[in-house]
CSV table of C-alpha atoms in Angstrom, one decimal:
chain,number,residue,atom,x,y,z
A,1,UNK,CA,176.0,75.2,88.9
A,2,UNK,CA,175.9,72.9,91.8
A,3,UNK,CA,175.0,74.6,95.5
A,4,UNK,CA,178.9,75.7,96.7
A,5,UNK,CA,179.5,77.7,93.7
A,6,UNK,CA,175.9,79.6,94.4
A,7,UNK,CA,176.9,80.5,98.0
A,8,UNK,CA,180.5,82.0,96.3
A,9,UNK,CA,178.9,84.1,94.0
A,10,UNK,CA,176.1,85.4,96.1
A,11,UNK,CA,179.0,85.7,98.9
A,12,UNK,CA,180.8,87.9,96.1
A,13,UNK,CA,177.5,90.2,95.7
A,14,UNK,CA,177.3,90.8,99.1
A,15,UNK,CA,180.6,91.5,99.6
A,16,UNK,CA,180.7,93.9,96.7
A,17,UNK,CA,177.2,95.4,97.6
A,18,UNK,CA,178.6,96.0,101.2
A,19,UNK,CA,182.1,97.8,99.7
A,20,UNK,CA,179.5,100.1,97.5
A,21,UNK,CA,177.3,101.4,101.0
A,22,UNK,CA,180.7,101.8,102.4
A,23,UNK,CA,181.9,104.0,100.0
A,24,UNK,CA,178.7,105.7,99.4
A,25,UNK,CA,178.8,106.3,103.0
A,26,UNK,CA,182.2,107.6,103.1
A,27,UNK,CA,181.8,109.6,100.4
A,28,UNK,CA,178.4,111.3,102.0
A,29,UNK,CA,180.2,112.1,105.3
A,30,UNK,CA,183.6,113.5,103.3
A,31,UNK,CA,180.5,115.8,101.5
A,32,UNK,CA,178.8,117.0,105.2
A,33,UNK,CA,182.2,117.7,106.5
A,34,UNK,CA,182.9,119.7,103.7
A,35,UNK,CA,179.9,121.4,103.7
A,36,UNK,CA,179.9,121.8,107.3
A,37,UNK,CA,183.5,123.6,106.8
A,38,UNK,CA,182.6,125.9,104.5
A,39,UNK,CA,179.1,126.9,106.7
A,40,UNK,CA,181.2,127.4,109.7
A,41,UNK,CA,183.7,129.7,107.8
A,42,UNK,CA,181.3,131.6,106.2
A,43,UNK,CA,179.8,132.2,109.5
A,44,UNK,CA,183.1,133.6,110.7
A,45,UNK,CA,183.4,135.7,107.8
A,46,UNK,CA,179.7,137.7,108.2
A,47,UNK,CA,180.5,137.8,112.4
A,48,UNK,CA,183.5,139.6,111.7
A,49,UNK,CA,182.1,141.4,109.1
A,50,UNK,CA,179.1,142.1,111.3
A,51,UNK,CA,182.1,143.2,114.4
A,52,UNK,CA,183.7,145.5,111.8
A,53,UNK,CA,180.3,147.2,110.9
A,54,UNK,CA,179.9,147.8,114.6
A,55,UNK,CA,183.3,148.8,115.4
A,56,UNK,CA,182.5,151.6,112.5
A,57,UNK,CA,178.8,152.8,113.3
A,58,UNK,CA,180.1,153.0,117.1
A,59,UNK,CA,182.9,155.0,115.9
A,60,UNK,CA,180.8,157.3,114.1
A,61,UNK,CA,177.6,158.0,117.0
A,62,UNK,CA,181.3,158.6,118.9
A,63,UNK,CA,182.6,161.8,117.1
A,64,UNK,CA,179.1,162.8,116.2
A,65,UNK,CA,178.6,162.8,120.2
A,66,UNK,CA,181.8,164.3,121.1
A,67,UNK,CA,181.6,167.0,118.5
């Protein structure tokens, strides 16, 4: 083909090729947020998990101590 239909077409490739990274990329960041949410609420879930043990083993040395 002559020279303007070979800027078009690799125009087109780069053009596609940047849509691809940018939805590769959006798709990786949608992923680290979602992992990210689920790290942070499972870390909320063993700290209060962890706060109820305590609450119970303090409760316990209590009435051994006041017995």
């Amino acid at each position: 083909g002559d020279w303007s239909s070979d800027v078009c077409s690799s125009d087109l490739i780069m053009t596609d090729a940047a849509t691809g990274a940018k939805e590769i990329a959006t798709d990786a960041a949608t992923g680290i947020r979602e992992i990210a949410t689920d790290a942070a609420t499972g870390a909320k879930d063993m700290m209060e998990t962890a706060k109820d043990g305590i609450k119970e083993m303090a409760t316990e040395v209590s009435s051994a101590f006041s017995k």
